[in-house]
mmCIF file of C-alpha atoms in Angstrom:
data_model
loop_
_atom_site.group_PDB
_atom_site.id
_atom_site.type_symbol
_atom_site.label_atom_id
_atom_site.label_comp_id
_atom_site.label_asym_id
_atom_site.label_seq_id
_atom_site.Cartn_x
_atom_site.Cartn_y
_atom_site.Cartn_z
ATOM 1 C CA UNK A 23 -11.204 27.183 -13.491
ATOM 2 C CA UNK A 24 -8.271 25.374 -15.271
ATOM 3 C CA UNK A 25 -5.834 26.218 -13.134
ATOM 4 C CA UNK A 26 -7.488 24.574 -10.084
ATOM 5 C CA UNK A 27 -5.880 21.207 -10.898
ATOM 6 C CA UNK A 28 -2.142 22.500 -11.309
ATOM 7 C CA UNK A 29 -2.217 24.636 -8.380
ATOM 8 C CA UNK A 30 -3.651 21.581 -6.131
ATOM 9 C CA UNK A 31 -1.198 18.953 -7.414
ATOM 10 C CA UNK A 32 1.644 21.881 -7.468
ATOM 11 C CA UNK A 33 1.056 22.453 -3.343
ATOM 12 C CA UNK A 34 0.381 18.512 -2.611
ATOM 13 C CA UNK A 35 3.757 18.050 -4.511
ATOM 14 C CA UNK A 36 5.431 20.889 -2.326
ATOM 15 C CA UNK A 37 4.135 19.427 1.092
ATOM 16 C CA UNK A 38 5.327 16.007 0.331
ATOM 17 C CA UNK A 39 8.934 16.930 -0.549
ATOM 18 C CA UNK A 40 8.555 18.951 2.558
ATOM 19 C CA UNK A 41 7.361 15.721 4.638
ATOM 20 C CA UNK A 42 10.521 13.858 3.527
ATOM 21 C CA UNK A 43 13.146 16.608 4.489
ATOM 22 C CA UNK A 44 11.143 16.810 7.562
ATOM 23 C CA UNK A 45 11.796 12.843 8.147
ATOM 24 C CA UNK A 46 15.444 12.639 7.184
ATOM 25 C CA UNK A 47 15.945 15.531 10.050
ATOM 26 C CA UNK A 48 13.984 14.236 12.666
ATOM 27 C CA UNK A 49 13.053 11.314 14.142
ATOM 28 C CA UNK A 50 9.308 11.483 14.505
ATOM 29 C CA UNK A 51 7.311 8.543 14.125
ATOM 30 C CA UNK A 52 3.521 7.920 13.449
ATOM 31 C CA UNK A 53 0.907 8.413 15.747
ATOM 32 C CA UNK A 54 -0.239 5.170 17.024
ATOM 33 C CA UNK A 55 -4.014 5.865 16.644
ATOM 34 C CA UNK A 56 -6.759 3.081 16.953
ATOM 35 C CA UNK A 57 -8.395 4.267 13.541
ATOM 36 C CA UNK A 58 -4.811 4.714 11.411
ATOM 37 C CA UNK A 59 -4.236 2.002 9.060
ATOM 38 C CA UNK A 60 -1.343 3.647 7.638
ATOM 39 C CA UNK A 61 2.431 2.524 8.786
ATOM 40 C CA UNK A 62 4.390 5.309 7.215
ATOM 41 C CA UNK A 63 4.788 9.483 8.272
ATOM 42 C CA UNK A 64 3.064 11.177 5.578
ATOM 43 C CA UNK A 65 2.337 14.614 5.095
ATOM 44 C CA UNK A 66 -1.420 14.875 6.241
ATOM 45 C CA UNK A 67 -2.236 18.564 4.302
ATOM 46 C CA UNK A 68 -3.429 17.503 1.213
ATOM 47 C CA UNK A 69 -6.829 18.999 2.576
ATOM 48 C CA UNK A 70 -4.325 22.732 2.435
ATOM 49 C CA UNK A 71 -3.573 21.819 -1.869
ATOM 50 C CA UNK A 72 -7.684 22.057 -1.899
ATOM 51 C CA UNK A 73 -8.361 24.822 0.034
ATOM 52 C CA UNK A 74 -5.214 27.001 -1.369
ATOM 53 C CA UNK A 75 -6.099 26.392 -4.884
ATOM 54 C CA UNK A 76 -9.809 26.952 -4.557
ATOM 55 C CA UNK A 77 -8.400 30.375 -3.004
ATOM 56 C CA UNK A 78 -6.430 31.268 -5.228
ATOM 57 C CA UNK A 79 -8.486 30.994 -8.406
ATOM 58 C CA UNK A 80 -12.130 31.986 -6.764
ATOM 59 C CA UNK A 81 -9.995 35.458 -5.392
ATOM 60 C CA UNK A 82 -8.351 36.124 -8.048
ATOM 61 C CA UNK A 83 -10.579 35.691 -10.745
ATOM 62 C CA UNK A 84 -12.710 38.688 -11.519
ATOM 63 C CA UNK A 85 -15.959 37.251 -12.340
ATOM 64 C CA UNK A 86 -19.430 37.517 -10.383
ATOM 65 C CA UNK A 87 -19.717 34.076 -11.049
ATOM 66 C CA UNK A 88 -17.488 33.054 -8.479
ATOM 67 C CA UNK A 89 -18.984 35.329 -5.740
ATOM 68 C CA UNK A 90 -20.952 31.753 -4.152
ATOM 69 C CA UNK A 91 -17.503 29.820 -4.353
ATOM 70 C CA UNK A 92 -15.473 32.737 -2.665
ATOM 71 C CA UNK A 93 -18.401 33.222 0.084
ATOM 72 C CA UNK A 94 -18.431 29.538 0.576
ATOM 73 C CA UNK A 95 -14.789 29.281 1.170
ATOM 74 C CA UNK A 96 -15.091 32.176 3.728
ATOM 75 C CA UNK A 97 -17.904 30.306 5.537
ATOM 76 C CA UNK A 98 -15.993 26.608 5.640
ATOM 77 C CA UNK A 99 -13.067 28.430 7.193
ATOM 78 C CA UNK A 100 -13.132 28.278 10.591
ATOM 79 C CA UNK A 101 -13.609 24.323 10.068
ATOM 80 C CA UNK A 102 -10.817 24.109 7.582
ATOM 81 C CA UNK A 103 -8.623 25.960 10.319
ATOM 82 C CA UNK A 104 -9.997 23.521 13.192
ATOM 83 C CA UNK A 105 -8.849 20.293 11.035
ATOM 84 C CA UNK A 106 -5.696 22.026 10.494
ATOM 85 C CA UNK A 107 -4.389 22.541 14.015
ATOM 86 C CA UNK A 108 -5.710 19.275 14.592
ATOM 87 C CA UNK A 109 -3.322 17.970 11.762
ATOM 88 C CA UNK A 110 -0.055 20.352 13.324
ATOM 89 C CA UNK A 111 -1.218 17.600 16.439
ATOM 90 C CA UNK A 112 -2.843 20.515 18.593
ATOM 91 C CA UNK A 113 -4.745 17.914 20.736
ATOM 92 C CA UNK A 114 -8.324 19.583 20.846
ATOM 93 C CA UNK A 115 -11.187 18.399 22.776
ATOM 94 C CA UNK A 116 -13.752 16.735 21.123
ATOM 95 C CA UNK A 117 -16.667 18.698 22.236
ATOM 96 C CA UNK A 118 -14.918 21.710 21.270
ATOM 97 C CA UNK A 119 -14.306 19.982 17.969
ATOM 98 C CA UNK A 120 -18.489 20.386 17.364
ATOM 99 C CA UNK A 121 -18.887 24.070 18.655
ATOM 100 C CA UNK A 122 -16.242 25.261 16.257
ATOM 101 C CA UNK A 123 -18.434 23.830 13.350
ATOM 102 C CA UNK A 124 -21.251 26.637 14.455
ATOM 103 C CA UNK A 125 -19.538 29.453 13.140
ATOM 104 C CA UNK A 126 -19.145 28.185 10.261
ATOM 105 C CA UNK A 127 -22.808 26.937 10.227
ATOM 106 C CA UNK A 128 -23.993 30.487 11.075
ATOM 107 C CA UNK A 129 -22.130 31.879 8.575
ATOM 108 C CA UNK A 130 -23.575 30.015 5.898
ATOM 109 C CA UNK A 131 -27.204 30.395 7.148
ATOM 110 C CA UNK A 132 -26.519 34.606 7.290
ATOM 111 C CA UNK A 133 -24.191 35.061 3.926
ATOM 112 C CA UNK A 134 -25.739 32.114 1.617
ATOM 113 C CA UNK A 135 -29.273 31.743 3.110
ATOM 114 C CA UNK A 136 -28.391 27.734 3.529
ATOM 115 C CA UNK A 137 -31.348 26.638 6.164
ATOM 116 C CA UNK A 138 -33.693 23.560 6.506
ATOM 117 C CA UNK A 139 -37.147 24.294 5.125
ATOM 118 C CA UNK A 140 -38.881 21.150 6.753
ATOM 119 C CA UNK A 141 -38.327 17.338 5.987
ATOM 120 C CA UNK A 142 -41.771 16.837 3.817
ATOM 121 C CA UNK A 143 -42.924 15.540 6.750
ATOM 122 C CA UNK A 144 -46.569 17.076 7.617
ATOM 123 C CA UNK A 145 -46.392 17.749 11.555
ATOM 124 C CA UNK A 146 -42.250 17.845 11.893
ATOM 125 C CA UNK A 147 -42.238 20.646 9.333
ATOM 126 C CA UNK A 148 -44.410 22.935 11.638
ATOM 127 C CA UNK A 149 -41.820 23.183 13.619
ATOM 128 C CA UNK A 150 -39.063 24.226 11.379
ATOM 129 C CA UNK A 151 -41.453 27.476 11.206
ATOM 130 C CA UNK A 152 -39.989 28.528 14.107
ATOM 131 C CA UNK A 153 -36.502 30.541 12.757
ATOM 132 C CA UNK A 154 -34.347 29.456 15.845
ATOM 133 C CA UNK A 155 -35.416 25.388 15.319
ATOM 134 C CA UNK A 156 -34.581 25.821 11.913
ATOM 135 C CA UNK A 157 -30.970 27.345 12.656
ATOM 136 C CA UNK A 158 -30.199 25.447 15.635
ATOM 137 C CA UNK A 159 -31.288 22.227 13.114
ATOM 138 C CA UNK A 160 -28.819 23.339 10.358
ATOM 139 C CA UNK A 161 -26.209 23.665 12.688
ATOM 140 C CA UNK A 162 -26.183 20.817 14.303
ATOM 141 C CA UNK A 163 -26.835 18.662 10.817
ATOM 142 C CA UNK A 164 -23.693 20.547 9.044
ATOM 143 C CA UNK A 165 -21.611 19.699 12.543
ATOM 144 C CA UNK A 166 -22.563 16.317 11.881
ATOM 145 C CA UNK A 167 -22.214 16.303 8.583
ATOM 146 C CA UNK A 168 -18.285 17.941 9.009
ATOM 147 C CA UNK A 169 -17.457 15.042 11.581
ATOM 148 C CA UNK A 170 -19.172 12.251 9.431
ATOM 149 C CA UNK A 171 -16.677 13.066 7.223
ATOM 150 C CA UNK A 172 -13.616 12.950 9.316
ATOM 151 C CA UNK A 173 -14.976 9.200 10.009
ATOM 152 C CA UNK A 174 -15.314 8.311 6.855
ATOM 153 C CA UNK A 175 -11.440 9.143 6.324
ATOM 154 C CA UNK A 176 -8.683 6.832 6.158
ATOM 155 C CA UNK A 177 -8.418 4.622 3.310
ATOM 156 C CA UNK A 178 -6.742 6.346 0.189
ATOM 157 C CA UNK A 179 -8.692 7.999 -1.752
ATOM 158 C CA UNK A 180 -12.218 6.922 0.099
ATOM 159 C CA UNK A 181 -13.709 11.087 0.844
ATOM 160 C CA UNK A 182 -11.855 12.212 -2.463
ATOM 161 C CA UNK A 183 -13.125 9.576 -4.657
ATOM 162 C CA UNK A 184 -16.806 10.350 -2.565
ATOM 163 C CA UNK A 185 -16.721 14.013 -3.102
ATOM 164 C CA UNK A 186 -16.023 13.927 -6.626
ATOM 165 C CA UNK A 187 -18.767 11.225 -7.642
ATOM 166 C CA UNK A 188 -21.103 13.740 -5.977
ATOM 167 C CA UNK A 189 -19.738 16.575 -7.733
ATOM 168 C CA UNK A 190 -19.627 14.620 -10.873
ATOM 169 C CA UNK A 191 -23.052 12.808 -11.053
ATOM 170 C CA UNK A 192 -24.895 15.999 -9.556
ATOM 171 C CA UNK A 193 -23.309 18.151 -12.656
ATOM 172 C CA UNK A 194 -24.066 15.553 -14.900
ATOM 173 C CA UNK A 195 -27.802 15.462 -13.774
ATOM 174 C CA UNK A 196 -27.983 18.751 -13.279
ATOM 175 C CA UNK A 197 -29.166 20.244 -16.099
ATOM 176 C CA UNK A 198 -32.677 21.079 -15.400
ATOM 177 C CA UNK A 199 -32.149 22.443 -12.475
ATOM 178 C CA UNK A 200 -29.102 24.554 -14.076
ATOM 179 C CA UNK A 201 -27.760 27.373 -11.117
ATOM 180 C CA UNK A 202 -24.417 28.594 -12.790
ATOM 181 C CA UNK A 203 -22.727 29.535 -9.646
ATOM 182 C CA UNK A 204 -23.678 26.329 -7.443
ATOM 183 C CA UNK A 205 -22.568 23.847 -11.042
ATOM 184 C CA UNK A 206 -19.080 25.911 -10.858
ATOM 185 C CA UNK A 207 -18.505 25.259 -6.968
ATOM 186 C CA UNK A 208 -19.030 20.980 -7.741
ATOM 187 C CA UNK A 209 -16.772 21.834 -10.331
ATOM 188 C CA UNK A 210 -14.379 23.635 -8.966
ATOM 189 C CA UNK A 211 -14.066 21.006 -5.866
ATOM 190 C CA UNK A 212 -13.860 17.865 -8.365
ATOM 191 C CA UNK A 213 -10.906 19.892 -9.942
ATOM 192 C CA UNK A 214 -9.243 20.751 -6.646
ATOM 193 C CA UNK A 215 -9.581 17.251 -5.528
ATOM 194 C CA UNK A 216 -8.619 15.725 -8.438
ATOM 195 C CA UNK A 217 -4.842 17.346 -7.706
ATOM 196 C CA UNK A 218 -4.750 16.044 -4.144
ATOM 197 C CA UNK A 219 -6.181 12.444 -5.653
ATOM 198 C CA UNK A 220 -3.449 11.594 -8.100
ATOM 199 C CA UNK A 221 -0.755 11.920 -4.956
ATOM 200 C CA UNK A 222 -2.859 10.100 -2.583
ATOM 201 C CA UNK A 223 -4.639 7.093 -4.636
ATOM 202 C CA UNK A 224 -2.924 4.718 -4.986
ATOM 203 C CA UNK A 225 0.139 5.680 -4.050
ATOM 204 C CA UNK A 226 -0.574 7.572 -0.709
ATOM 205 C CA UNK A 227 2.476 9.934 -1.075
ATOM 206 C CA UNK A 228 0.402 12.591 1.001
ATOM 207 C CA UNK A 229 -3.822 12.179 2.973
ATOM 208 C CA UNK A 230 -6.415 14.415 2.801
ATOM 209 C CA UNK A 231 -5.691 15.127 6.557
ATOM 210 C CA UNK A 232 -8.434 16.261 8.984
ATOM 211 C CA UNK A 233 -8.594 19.802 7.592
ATOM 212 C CA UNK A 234 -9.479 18.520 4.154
ATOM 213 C CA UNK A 235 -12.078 16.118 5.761
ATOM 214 C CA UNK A 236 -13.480 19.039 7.459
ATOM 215 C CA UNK A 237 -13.160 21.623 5.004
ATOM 216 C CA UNK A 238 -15.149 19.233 2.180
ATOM 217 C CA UNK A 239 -17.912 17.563 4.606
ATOM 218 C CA UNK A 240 -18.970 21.598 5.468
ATOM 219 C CA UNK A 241 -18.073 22.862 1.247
ATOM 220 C CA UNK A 242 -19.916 20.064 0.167
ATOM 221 C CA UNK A 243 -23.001 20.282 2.500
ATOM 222 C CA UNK A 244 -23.188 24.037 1.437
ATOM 223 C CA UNK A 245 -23.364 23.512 -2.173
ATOM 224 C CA UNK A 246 -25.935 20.300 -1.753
ATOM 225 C CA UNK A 247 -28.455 22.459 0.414
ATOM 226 C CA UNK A 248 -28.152 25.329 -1.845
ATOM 227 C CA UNK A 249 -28.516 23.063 -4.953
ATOM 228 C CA UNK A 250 -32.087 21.598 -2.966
ATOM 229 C CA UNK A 251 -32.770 25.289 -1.980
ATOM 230 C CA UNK A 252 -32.746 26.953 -5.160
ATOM 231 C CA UNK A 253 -34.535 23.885 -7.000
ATOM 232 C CA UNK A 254 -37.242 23.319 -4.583
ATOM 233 C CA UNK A 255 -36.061 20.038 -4.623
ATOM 234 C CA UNK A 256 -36.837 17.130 -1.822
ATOM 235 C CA UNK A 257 -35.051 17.677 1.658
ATOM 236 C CA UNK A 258 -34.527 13.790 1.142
ATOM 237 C CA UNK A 259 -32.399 14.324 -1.651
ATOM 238 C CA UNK A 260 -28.855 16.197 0.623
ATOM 239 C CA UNK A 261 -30.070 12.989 2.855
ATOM 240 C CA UNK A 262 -29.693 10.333 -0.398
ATOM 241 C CA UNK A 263 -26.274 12.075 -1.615
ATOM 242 C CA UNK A 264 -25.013 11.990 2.087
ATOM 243 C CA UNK A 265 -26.387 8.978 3.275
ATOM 244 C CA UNK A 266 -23.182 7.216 3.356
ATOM 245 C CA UNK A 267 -21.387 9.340 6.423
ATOM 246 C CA UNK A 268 -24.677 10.180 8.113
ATOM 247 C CA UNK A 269 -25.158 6.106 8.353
ATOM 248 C CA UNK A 270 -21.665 5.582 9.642
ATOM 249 C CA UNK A 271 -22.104 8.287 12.028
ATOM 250 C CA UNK A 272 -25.223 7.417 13.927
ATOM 251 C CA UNK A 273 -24.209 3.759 13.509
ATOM 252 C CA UNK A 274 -20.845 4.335 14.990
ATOM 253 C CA UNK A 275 -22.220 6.405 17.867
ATOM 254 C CA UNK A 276 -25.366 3.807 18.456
ATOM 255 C CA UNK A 277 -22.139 1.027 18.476
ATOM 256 C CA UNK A 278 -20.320 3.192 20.679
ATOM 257 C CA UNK A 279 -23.068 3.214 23.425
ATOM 258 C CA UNK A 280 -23.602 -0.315 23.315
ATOM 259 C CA UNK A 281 -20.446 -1.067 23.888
ATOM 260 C CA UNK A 282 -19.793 1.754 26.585
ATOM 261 C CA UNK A 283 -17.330 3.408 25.391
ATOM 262 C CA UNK A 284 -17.257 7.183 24.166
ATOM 263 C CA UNK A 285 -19.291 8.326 21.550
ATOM 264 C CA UNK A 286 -16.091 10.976 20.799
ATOM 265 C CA UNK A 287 -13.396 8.401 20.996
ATOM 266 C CA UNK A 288 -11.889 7.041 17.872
ATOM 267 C CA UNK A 289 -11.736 3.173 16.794
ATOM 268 C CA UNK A 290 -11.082 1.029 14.208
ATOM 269 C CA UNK A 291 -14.443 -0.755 13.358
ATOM 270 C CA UNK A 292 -15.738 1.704 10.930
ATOM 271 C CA UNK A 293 -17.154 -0.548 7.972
ATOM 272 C CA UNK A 294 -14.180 0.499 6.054
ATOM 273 C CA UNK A 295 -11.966 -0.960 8.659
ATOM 274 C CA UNK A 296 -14.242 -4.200 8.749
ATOM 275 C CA UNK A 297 -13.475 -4.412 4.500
ATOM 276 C CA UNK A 298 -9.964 -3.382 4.637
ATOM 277 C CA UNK A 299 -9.223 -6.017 7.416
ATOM 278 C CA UNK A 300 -11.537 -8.866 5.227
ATOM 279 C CA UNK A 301 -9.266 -7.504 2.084
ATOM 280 C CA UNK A 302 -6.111 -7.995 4.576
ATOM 281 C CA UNK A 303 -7.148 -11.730 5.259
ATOM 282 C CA UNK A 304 -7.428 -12.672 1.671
ATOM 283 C CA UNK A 305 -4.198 -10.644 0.617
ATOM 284 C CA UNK A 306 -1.308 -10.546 2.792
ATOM 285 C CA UNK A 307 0.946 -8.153 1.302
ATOM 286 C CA UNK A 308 0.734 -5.705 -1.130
ATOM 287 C CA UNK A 309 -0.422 -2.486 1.179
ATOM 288 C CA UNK A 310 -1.507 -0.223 -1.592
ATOM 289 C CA UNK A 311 -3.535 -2.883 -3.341
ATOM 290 C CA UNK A 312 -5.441 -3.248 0.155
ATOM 291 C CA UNK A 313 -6.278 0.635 0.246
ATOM 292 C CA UNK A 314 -7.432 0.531 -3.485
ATOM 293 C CA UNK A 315 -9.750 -2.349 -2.954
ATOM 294 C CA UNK A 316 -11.185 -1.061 -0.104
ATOM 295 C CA UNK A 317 -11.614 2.469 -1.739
ATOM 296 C CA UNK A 318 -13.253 0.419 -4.628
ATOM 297 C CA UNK A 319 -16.059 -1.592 -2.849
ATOM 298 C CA UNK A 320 -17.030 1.441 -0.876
ATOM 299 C CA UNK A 321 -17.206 3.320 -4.006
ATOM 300 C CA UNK A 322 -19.486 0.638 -5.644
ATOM 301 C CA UNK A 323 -21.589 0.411 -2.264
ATOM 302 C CA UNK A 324 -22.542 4.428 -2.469
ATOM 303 C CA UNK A 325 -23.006 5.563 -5.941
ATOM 304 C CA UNK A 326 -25.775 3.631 -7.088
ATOM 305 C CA UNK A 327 -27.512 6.094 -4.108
ATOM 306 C CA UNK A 328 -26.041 9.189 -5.513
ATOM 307 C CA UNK A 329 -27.202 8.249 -8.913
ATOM 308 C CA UNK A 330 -30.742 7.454 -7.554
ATOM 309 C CA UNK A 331 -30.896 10.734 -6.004
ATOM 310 C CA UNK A 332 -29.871 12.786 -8.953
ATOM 311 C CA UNK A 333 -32.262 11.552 -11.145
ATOM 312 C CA UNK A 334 -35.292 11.687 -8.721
ATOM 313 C CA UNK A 335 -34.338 14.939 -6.681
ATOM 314 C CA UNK A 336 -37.974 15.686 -6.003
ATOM 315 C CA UNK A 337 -39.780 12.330 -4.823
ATOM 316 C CA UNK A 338 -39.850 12.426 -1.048
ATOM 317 C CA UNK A 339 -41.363 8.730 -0.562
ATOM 318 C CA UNK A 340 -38.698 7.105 -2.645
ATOM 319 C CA UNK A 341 -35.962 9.245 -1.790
ATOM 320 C CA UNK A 342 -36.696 8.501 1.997
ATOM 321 C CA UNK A 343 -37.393 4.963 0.779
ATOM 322 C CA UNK A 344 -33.767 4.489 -0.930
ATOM 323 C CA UNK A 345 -32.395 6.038 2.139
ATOM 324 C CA UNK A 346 -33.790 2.963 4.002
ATOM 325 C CA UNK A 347 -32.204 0.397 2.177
ATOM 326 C CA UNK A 348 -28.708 1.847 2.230
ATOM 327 C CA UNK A 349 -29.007 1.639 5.970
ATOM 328 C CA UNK A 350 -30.332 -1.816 6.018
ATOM 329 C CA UNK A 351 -27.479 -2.891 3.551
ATOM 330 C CA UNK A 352 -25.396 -0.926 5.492
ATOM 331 C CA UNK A 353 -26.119 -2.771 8.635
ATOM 332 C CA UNK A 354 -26.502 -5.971 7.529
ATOM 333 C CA UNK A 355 -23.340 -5.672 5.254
ATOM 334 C CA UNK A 356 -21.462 -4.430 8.750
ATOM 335 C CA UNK A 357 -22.884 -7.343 10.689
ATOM 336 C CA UNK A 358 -22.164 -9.918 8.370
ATOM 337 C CA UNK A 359 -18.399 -8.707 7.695
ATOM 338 C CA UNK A 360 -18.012 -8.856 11.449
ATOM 339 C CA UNK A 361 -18.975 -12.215 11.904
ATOM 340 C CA UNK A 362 -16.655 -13.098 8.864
ATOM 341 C CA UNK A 363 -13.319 -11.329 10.726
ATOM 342 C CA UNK A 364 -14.440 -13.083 13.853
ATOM 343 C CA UNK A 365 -14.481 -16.633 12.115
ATOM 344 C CA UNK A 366 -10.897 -16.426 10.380
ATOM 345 C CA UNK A 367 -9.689 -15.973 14.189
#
């Protein structure tokens, strides 16, 4: 398990001397996206560090205890790969983007048993009796999920700072509900992220990239249902931890209609655009500062959620009740920085 950190800062180091002999023999410049905030080419495989070194030490290790990690990694494949060719800038469609999540869904469900049970809510849950709802739900929650993610990205170190306080406050609070194999996956992706982290924030020598997006929002999703599956715990509770990117998600999609455009295409008014660009107004220069500030409001914004969640893992109303109030502080807080951009035009 040590050797996860070395390994992922050894291959973030290797892909971003890589980047720059790659830009002083070419002449490629960055792709003007809507949602890229970044001026610079930088290597975008720091998602690659995490999912080599999390190879490397789950195969190679022989201990039982690794069996969930190494399955886990199998099942979050296909996604990692999809993120990848999207990162080689393979233009993919987006619907095509959400049907390759299903395979890895499916795996899950078959190899690690990861399904919905019901949401603890009487007449709803008679209808996750019914195998195929419950699949078809899971599916379409971890595709979700997986692209929630990918939204989320952007700022340095916003999903690897967010992945690790789940990992680390879950581990923490873990310890009556104690499953050896699910603690050592949170472990072992806090390590693995921790490598990529130290390039990326502040600095931003190298991004997660849409393959580490990917790869996390699906690795992460596994290990959370598990955690509630083996624990009995409240179906609220993956819905607290993740509450952040689900509320971005159907947020950005609800703005997306109203506005008429599509749902799929990308844009830069993501709530951590809407800070970043409020940071931007108050400091001029200073890029790296921006990125950090932004990372750091976000990160204050979430936790107090993930905290909640950890230490009340089984209470449905409140869980469900704290969910509520993140989106209503979500919205409002989105609303409210909106009008604030707006004014200092």
């Amino acid at each position: 398990m040590s050797d996860i950190f070395p390994i992922s800062l050894l291959v973030g180091i290797g892909f971003i001397f890589l980047q720059r002999f790659q830009n002083k023999s070419a002449t490629n410049t960055p792709m003007k996206e809507p949602q890229n905030l970044h001026k610079k080419l930088i290597s975008r495989f720091g998602g690659v560090a995490i999912f080599v070194s999390l190879f490397l030490v789950s195969f190679f290790e022989d201990n039982e205890t690794y069996n969930f990690l190494r399955t886990a990694l199998i099942c979050a494949a296909p996604v990692f790969v999809l993120g990848l060719i999207d990162d080689l800038r393979i233009v993919i469609n987006p619907t095509v983007r959400l049907l390759t999540v299903i395979p890895s869904a499916l795996m899950a469900y078959q190899f690690l048993g990861t399904e919905a049970y019901g949401l603890d809510i009487g007449f709803v849950d008679t209808i996750f009796e019914f195998k195929f709802f419950s699949i078809l739900f899971i599916c379409f929650a971890l595709a979700g999920i997986v692209n929630a993610f990918n939204m989320i990205d952007g700022i340095n170190g916003l999903v690897l700072i967010y992945v690790m306080t789940i990992c680390f406050v879950t581990v923490i609070f873990s310890q009556p509900y104690f499953s050896e194999q699910t603690n050592l996956l949170f472990v072992a992706i806090f390590f693995s992220c921790l490598g990529v982290l130290v390039l990326n924030f502040p600095l931003g020598r190298i991004f997660l990239g849409d393959g580490g997006s990917y790869f996390l929002g699906m690795v992460i999703s596994i290990a959370l249902i598990k955690h509630y599956q083996d624990n009995q715990l409240s179906p609220w509770y993956v819905a607290c931890v993740l509450i952040y990117p689900i509320t971005d998600t159907i947020f950005t999609i609800l703005r997306r209609m109203h506005a008429k455009m599509s749902t799929m295409e990308s844009d830069n008014q993501h709530l951590h655009h809407l800070i970043f660009e409020s940071v931007s107004n108050r400091i001029s220069k200073y890029e790296r500062l921006k990125h950090v500030i932004t990372t750091l409001i976000i990160f204050v914004f979430y936790t107090p959620f993930i905290l909640f969640a950890n230490t009340q893992p089984t209470n449905t109303t409140l869980l469900a009740l704290i969910c509520a109030v993140f989106i209503f502080l979500y919205v409002v807080s989105y609303f409210v920085l909106k009008k604030f951009i707006l004014s200092q035009k």
